[in-house]
Amino acid sequence: MLSSTLLLPLLPVAAAVPWGTPSGGGSSSSSTPDFDNVTIFVAPENWARRSTSYARVALLNQNCETDNVLLTTFTLTPDDERYYPVFASHDQGQSWEQISKIYFSQDDTGHDFSQGFLAQPDFLELPIDVGEYPAGTVLFTGMGQPNDRSSTNIYVYASRDKGYTWEFVSQVAQGGPANTTNGATPIWEPFLLMSPVSHSPPWVMNAYSDQRDPAHGQKLAHQSSPDLKTWGPVVDDAAEANYTQRPGMTTMAKMGNGMYIFTYELGFSTDGLPTNSPYAVHYRISSDPESFGDAAEHLLRSSSDGKIPSSSPYVVWTPVGPTGKGTLVVSDGSYSEVFMNTDYGDPGAWFTVETTHGVGYSRSLTVMPDETKVMLVNGGMYNTSVTVVSAGIIDVPGTYADGFGPEASGKDSVSSCGGKGFWNNWGEEW
């Protein structure tokens, strides 16, 4: 079939309420089309390196837009000057066209990236004005190594015209040369998020993997900014007591109960895990996305089949589900399946769901406008000779959690309009 219809396992009582017994808010109906493995990009045959990976997506609906434009970008290595491609879809992911390229230019950064390495991108559309950047501005962040490979750098760029042109904003942080050996000092894998709890009006967070702290082989940390020009101090998000453990690859999402979930891989975990989970996915839950450092750490393990996701997780929450608590969806880099939870991240409530979208390194997830579907974009497997960037839909059955849905005055999980909506704690003015 076209869409990735859920093949649901028989679940133990502790895993989740059965999908056939919904509770909570109004019924859900879908306006998002079903499609499976739509090709976005394949590198030309004459490129020396045709590998892609690490796709990211922005759904442009944070400033009262009604056309539901999607943007995607990913890591690639063209033969000529290095760049991040930006593709747009105007039909909810069924077709895509390239609209721009993002360069880390020497004029902006002071480094020459023309034959360097640009990787690990992320997008965020601003739901409010931040500094000189109005609501609806699309932010981009990525990690770049210059031609001489002397450093790793995280920059922010901005688009005021929905992804067609880009301008340099600021440098968030700089680390040493790329090297995954403990004791080296690079930084990696930036992730953008609004921070509305610690700051009012909200600041922008840039969370990333950080090897610069001599007390940790690698830790996860963030810096926040009120204006996108100046960035605050480094704040730990996951810093393990065991020096050799390497938490990495932050993603975060807000849930309908007001709590935030933070997923990451944990390299060389000491949980006695099977050998097929060397970077087992762990997660934390907190009321504030800037206060995960002291939150309890949980191993993500499926209660339906015992599987443990490993490497490059991505998490989203949609208000649609069978229990009145919406559904968490987590992708990883080792399974084609996704991992779901309909109890706000309860450790005993995870289960796996089959998809037809293949295994990929850091697949992205995006809750679509009607929230009954999640789009998965697979950028390809890291270090594979030829890869395809593709998109497909995962169906999420159930009803809307109380207070969510199309009749909830903008209180949905993915959009904000006029400073009101889910990111604004459901209606309070920022």
Coordinates of C-alpha atoms in Angstrom, one line a residue:
M1 CA 0.0 0.0 0.0
L2 CA 1.1 3.6 -0.4
S3 CA 1.3 4.7 3.2
S4 CA 3.2 3.1 6.0
T5 CA 0.1 1.7 7.8
L6 CA 0.8 0.6 11.3
L7 CA 1.4 -3.1 11.9
L8 CA 0.6 -3.1 15.6
P9 CA 2.0 -5.9 17.8
L10 CA 0.1 -7.5 20.7
L11 CA 1.2 -5.4 23.7
P12 CA 1.6 -6.4 27.3
V13 CA -0.7 -4.5 29.7
A14 CA 2.2 -2.3 30.8
A15 CA 3.1 -1.2 27.2
A16 CA 0.1 0.8 26.1
V17 CA -3.7 1.0 26.1
P18 CA -4.9 -1.0 23.0
W19 CA -5.2 1.2 19.9
G20 CA -8.8 0.1 19.4
T21 CA -10.1 1.8 22.6
P22 CA -9.6 5.5 22.1
S23 CA -10.3 8.1 24.8
G24 CA -9.8 11.8 25.0
G25 CA -10.8 14.7 22.7
G26 CA -12.5 14.8 19.3
S27 CA -12.1 12.5 16.5
S28 CA -9.3 13.0 13.9
S29 CA -9.6 13.0 10.2
S30 CA -6.8 13.4 7.8
S31 CA -6.2 15.9 5.0
T32 CA -2.6 14.9 4.6
P33 CA -2.0 12.6 1.5
D34 CA -0.5 9.2 1.9
F35 CA 2.7 8.5 0.0
D36 CA 5.7 6.2 0.4
N37 CA 9.3 6.8 -0.4
V38 CA 9.0 9.8 -2.7
T39 CA 12.5 10.6 -4.0
I40 CA 13.8 14.1 -3.1
F41 CA 17.4 13.9 -4.3
V42 CA 20.0 11.5 -5.7
A43 CA 23.5 12.8 -6.3
P44 CA 24.5 13.1 -10.0
E45 CA 26.3 10.1 -11.4
N46 CA 29.4 12.2 -12.1
W47 CA 29.9 13.3 -8.5
A48 CA 32.9 11.6 -6.9
R49 CA 31.0 11.2 -3.6
R50 CA 27.3 10.4 -3.9
S51 CA 26.5 9.8 -0.3
T52 CA 23.9 11.8 1.6
S53 CA 22.6 11.6 5.2
Y54 CA 21.1 13.5 8.1
A55 CA 18.0 15.0 6.6
R56 CA 16.0 17.7 8.4
V57 CA 12.6 19.3 7.8
A58 CA 10.8 22.5 8.6
L59 CA 7.0 22.8 8.2
L60 CA 6.4 26.5 7.6
N61 CA 3.3 27.2 9.8
Q62 CA 4.6 29.3 12.7
N63 CA 3.4 32.7 11.4
C64 CA -0.2 32.1 10.3
E65 CA 0.8 30.5 7.0
T66 CA -1.9 28.4 5.4
D67 CA 0.0 26.9 2.5
N68 CA 1.9 24.3 4.5
V69 CA 5.2 24.6 2.7
L70 CA 7.8 22.1 3.7
L71 CA 11.6 22.7 3.6
T72 CA 14.2 20.0 3.8
T73 CA 18.0 19.9 3.8
F74 CA 20.7 17.3 4.3
T75 CA 24.4 16.5 4.2
L76 CA 26.0 16.0 0.8
T77 CA 29.5 16.4 -0.8
P78 CA 29.4 18.1 -4.2
D79 CA 32.5 18.2 -6.3
D80 CA 32.5 22.0 -6.4
E81 CA 32.0 24.4 -3.5
R82 CA 30.4 22.9 -0.5
Y83 CA 26.8 23.8 0.4
Y84 CA 23.6 22.7 2.1
P85 CA 20.8 22.2 -0.4
V86 CA 17.3 23.5 0.4
F87 CA 14.4 21.8 -1.2
A88 CA 10.7 22.9 -0.9
S89 CA 7.4 21.0 -1.2
H90 CA 4.1 22.7 -1.8
D91 CA 2.0 19.6 -1.8
Q92 CA 2.7 18.2 1.7
G93 CA 5.7 16.2 0.6
Q94 CA 4.5 14.5 -2.6
S95 CA 7.0 16.4 -4.7
W96 CA 10.1 18.6 -4.1
E97 CA 12.2 21.2 -5.9
Q98 CA 15.5 22.7 -5.0
I99 CA 15.1 26.4 -4.2
S100 CA 18.4 27.5 -2.7
K101 CA 21.9 26.6 -1.4
I102 CA 23.4 27.6 1.9
Y103 CA 27.1 28.4 1.9
F104 CA 29.4 29.0 4.8
S105 CA 31.2 31.9 3.1
Q106 CA 34.6 33.2 4.1
D107 CA 33.2 36.7 4.2
D108 CA 30.8 35.7 7.0
T109 CA 32.9 33.2 9.0
G110 CA 36.5 34.1 8.4
H111 CA 37.2 30.6 7.3
D112 CA 37.3 29.0 3.8
F113 CA 34.7 26.2 3.6
S114 CA 34.7 25.8 -0.2
Q115 CA 36.3 22.4 0.0
G116 CA 35.7 21.7 3.7
F117 CA 32.9 19.6 5.2
L118 CA 29.4 20.9 6.0
A119 CA 27.2 18.5 7.9
Q120 CA 24.5 18.0 10.5
P121 CA 21.9 20.7 9.6
D122 CA 18.8 21.8 11.4
F123 CA 15.9 24.2 10.8
L124 CA 13.6 26.2 13.0
E125 CA 10.9 28.7 12.0
L126 CA 10.5 31.5 14.5
P127 CA 6.9 31.6 16.0
I128 CA 7.6 35.1 17.4
D129 CA 10.0 38.0 16.8
V130 CA 13.5 37.4 18.1
G131 CA 15.8 40.3 18.0
E132 CA 15.7 41.8 14.5
Y133 CA 14.2 38.7 13.0
P134 CA 10.4 38.6 12.7
A135 CA 8.1 35.7 13.3
G136 CA 8.2 33.5 10.2
T137 CA 12.0 33.8 9.8
V138 CA 13.5 30.4 9.0
L139 CA 16.6 29.7 11.0
F140 CA 19.3 27.2 9.9
T141 CA 22.2 25.8 11.8
G142 CA 24.9 23.4 10.9
M143 CA 28.4 22.2 11.7
G144 CA 31.3 23.1 9.4
Q145 CA 34.9 22.2 9.1
P146 CA 37.0 24.6 6.9
N147 CA 39.4 23.4 4.2
D148 CA 42.3 23.0 6.5
R149 CA 40.1 20.9 8.9
S150 CA 41.5 23.0 11.8
S151 CA 38.2 23.4 13.7
T152 CA 34.5 22.5 14.0
N153 CA 32.1 25.4 13.9
I154 CA 28.4 25.9 14.6
Y155 CA 26.8 28.8 12.7
V156 CA 23.3 30.2 12.4
Y157 CA 21.8 31.6 9.1
A158 CA 18.4 33.1 8.5
S159 CA 15.9 33.3 5.6
R160 CA 13.3 36.1 5.6
D161 CA 11.7 34.8 2.4
K162 CA 10.8 31.2 3.3
G163 CA 14.1 29.6 2.3
Y164 CA 14.9 31.3 -1.0
T165 CA 17.8 33.5 0.2
W166 CA 19.9 33.2 3.3
E167 CA 22.0 35.6 5.5
F168 CA 24.6 35.0 8.1
V169 CA 23.5 35.6 11.7
S170 CA 26.1 34.4 14.1
Q171 CA 28.6 31.8 15.3
V172 CA 27.3 29.8 18.3
A173 CA 30.5 27.9 19.2
Q174 CA 33.8 26.6 18.0
G175 CA 35.6 23.4 18.8
G176 CA 38.8 21.6 17.8
P177 CA 39.3 19.5 14.7
A178 CA 36.8 16.7 14.0
N179 CA 37.9 13.7 16.0
T180 CA 35.7 11.2 17.9
T181 CA 38.6 10.1 20.1
N182 CA 38.0 11.0 23.8
G183 CA 40.2 13.9 24.7
A184 CA 39.7 15.6 21.3
T185 CA 37.7 18.9 21.4
P186 CA 35.3 19.1 18.5
I187 CA 31.6 20.1 18.6
W188 CA 28.9 18.4 16.6
E189 CA 25.2 17.9 15.8
P190 CA 23.4 21.2 16.5
F191 CA 19.6 21.2 17.2
L192 CA 17.4 24.3 17.4
L193 CA 14.4 24.8 19.8
M194 CA 12.4 27.6 21.4
S195 CA 13.0 28.0 25.1
P196 CA 9.8 29.5 26.6
V197 CA 10.1 28.4 30.3
S198 CA 13.5 29.8 31.5
H199 CA 13.0 33.0 29.4
S200 CA 10.0 35.3 28.8
P201 CA 9.8 36.2 26.0
P202 CA 11.3 33.0 24.8
W203 CA 14.9 32.7 23.7
V204 CA 16.3 30.3 21.0
M205 CA 18.3 27.3 22.1
N206 CA 21.1 25.7 20.1
A207 CA 21.8 22.3 21.6
Y208 CA 24.8 20.3 20.5
S209 CA 27.4 17.5 21.2
D210 CA 30.5 18.9 23.0
Q211 CA 33.9 17.3 23.5
R212 CA 35.6 20.3 24.9
D213 CA 35.0 19.6 28.6
P214 CA 38.0 17.6 29.9
A215 CA 35.7 15.9 32.5
H216 CA 33.8 14.1 29.8
G217 CA 34.7 12.3 26.6
Q218 CA 31.6 13.9 25.1
K219 CA 28.6 15.6 26.7
L220 CA 25.4 17.2 25.4
A221 CA 25.0 20.9 26.1
H222 CA 23.2 24.0 24.9
Q223 CA 23.5 27.7 24.6
S224 CA 20.6 30.2 24.4
S225 CA 20.2 33.6 22.8
P226 CA 17.6 36.4 23.2
D227 CA 18.5 38.0 19.8
L228 CA 20.4 35.3 17.8
K229 CA 23.5 37.4 17.9
T230 CA 24.8 36.8 21.4
W231 CA 24.8 33.3 23.0
G232 CA 24.8 32.6 26.7
P233 CA 27.0 30.2 28.6
V234 CA 27.3 26.5 27.9
V235 CA 24.7 24.5 30.0
D236 CA 24.9 20.8 30.4
D237 CA 22.0 18.6 29.2
A238 CA 23.5 15.1 29.5
A239 CA 27.0 14.8 31.1
E240 CA 27.7 11.2 32.2
A241 CA 29.7 10.4 35.4
N242 CA 31.6 7.8 33.4
Y243 CA 34.1 9.7 31.3
T244 CA 34.1 7.2 28.4
Q245 CA 30.4 7.3 27.8
R246 CA 29.4 9.5 24.9
P247 CA 25.9 10.9 24.8
G248 CA 25.2 12.4 21.4
M249 CA 22.7 13.7 18.8
T250 CA 20.2 15.7 20.7
T251 CA 16.6 16.1 19.6
M252 CA 13.8 17.5 21.8
A253 CA 10.0 17.8 21.7
K254 CA 7.2 19.3 23.8
M255 CA 4.4 17.0 24.8
G256 CA 0.8 17.8 25.5
N257 CA 1.1 17.7 29.3
G258 CA 3.6 20.6 29.1
M259 CA 6.6 18.4 29.6
Y260 CA 9.6 18.2 27.2
I261 CA 11.3 15.0 26.1
F262 CA 15.0 14.9 25.2
T263 CA 16.3 11.9 23.2
Y264 CA 20.0 11.0 22.5
E265 CA 22.3 8.1 21.7
L266 CA 24.6 6.9 24.5
G267 CA 27.8 5.5 23.1
F268 CA 29.4 2.8 25.2
S269 CA 26.6 2.6 27.7
T270 CA 27.1 0.5 30.8
D271 CA 23.5 -0.9 30.9
G272 CA 24.6 -4.4 29.9
L273 CA 23.0 -3.9 26.5
P274 CA 23.2 -6.4 23.6
T275 CA 26.0 -5.8 21.1
N276 CA 23.5 -4.6 18.4
S277 CA 22.8 -1.5 20.5
P278 CA 26.2 0.1 20.9
Y279 CA 24.7 3.6 20.9
A280 CA 21.5 2.8 22.7
V281 CA 18.9 5.5 22.7
H282 CA 18.2 7.1 26.1
Y283 CA 15.8 9.9 27.0
R284 CA 15.0 12.4 29.8
I285 CA 11.8 14.3 30.6
S286 CA 11.7 17.8 32.1
S287 CA 9.3 20.7 32.5
D288 CA 12.0 23.0 31.0
P289 CA 14.1 22.3 27.9
E290 CA 17.0 24.1 29.6
S291 CA 16.9 21.9 32.7
F292 CA 17.5 18.4 31.5
G293 CA 20.9 18.1 33.2
D294 CA 19.4 16.9 36.5
A295 CA 16.5 14.9 35.0
A296 CA 16.4 11.1 35.3
E297 CA 17.9 9.1 32.4
H298 CA 15.8 6.3 30.9
L299 CA 16.8 3.6 28.5
L300 CA 14.3 3.4 25.6
R301 CA 13.3 -0.3 25.3
S302 CA 10.3 -1.6 23.5
S303 CA 8.0 -3.6 25.8
S304 CA 6.4 -5.2 22.8
D305 CA 9.5 -7.0 21.4
G306 CA 12.4 -6.0 23.6
K307 CA 14.1 -4.0 20.9
I308 CA 16.4 -1.1 21.9
P309 CA 16.9 1.6 19.3
S310 CA 20.5 2.5 18.6
S311 CA 22.2 5.6 17.1
S312 CA 20.9 9.0 15.8
P313 CA 17.4 9.3 17.4
Y314 CA 14.7 11.8 16.4
V315 CA 11.6 12.5 18.5
V316 CA 8.2 14.2 17.9
W317 CA 4.9 14.3 19.7
T318 CA 1.5 14.4 18.1
P319 CA -1.8 14.9 20.0
V320 CA -3.4 12.1 18.1
G321 CA -3.4 8.7 19.8
P322 CA -5.6 6.0 21.5
T323 CA -5.2 7.0 25.1
G324 CA -6.0 10.7 25.2
K325 CA -2.3 11.4 25.7
G326 CA -1.2 11.7 22.1
T327 CA 1.7 9.7 20.7
L328 CA 5.5 10.0 20.9
V329 CA 7.3 8.8 17.8
V330 CA 11.0 8.0 17.9
S331 CA 13.2 7.1 14.9
D332 CA 16.7 5.6 15.2
G333 CA 19.6 4.7 12.9
S334 CA 19.5 0.9 13.3
Y335 CA 15.9 -0.1 12.6
S336 CA 13.4 0.6 9.8
E337 CA 10.7 0.5 12.5
V338 CA 9.8 3.5 14.7
F339 CA 9.2 3.4 18.4
M340 CA 6.0 4.8 19.9
N341 CA 4.7 5.7 23.3
T342 CA 1.1 6.7 24.1
D343 CA 1.7 7.5 27.8
Y344 CA 3.9 10.6 27.8
G345 CA 7.2 8.7 27.8
D346 CA 6.4 6.1 30.5
P347 CA 9.4 3.8 30.4
G348 CA 7.2 0.7 30.3
A349 CA 5.0 2.0 27.5
W350 CA 7.2 1.8 24.4
F351 CA 6.4 -0.4 21.4
T352 CA 7.7 -0.8 17.9
V353 CA 5.7 -0.1 14.7
E354 CA 6.7 -1.3 11.2
T355 CA 7.4 1.2 8.5
T356 CA 8.4 0.8 4.8
H357 CA 10.9 3.7 4.9
G358 CA 14.2 1.8 5.3
V359 CA 17.1 2.3 7.8
G360 CA 18.9 5.6 7.7
Y361 CA 21.4 7.7 9.6
S362 CA 19.5 10.3 11.6
R363 CA 16.1 10.1 9.9
S364 CA 13.9 13.1 10.6
L365 CA 10.3 13.1 11.7
T366 CA 7.7 15.9 11.1
V367 CA 4.2 16.1 12.5
M368 CA 2.0 17.0 9.5
P369 CA -0.7 19.7 9.7
D370 CA -3.7 17.5 10.5
E371 CA -1.5 15.7 13.1
T372 CA -2.8 12.2 12.2
K373 CA 0.3 11.6 10.1
V374 CA 4.1 11.9 10.6
M375 CA 6.4 12.4 7.7
L376 CA 9.7 10.5 7.8
V377 CA 12.5 11.8 5.6
N378 CA 15.4 9.4 5.2
G379 CA 18.6 11.1 4.1
G380 CA 20.4 7.8 3.6
M381 CA 22.9 5.7 5.6
Y382 CA 26.2 7.4 6.6
N383 CA 29.3 6.5 4.5
T384 CA 27.2 4.5 1.9
S385 CA 28.5 5.0 -1.6
V386 CA 25.2 6.0 -3.2
T387 CA 22.1 7.0 -1.3
V388 CA 18.6 8.4 -2.0
V389 CA 16.9 11.1 0.1
S390 CA 13.3 10.1 0.3
A391 CA 10.1 11.0 2.2
G392 CA 7.1 8.9 3.3
I393 CA 4.1 9.0 5.6
I394 CA 3.5 7.1 8.9
D395 CA -0.2 7.0 10.0
V396 CA -1.0 7.6 13.7
P397 CA -4.4 6.3 14.6
G398 CA -6.6 7.6 17.4
T399 CA -8.3 10.7 18.6
Y400 CA -7.1 14.1 19.7
A401 CA -6.0 14.6 23.3
D402 CA -8.3 16.9 25.2
G403 CA -7.9 20.5 24.1
F404 CA -6.1 19.7 20.9
G405 CA -7.3 19.4 17.3
P406 CA -8.8 21.6 14.6
E407 CA -11.5 23.1 17.0
A408 CA -9.0 24.0 19.7
S409 CA -8.4 27.6 18.8
G410 CA -4.9 27.1 17.6
K411 CA -3.8 24.7 20.4
D412 CA -2.3 22.2 18.1
S413 CA 1.1 20.5 18.3
V414 CA 2.8 22.0 15.3
S415 CA 1.7 25.6 14.7
S416 CA 1.5 29.1 16.3
C417 CA -0.4 32.1 15.0
G418 CA -0.1 35.6 16.3
G419 CA 1.9 34.5 19.3
K420 CA -0.7 32.0 20.4
G421 CA -0.6 28.2 20.2
F422 CA 1.1 25.1 21.5
W423 CA 4.6 26.6 21.7
N424 CA 3.1 29.5 23.7
N425 CA 1.8 27.2 26.5
W426 CA -1.6 27.3 24.9
G427 CA -2.8 30.9 24.6
E428 CA -0.8 33.1 27.0
E429 CA 0.6 36.1 25.3
W430 CA 4.4 36.2 24.9

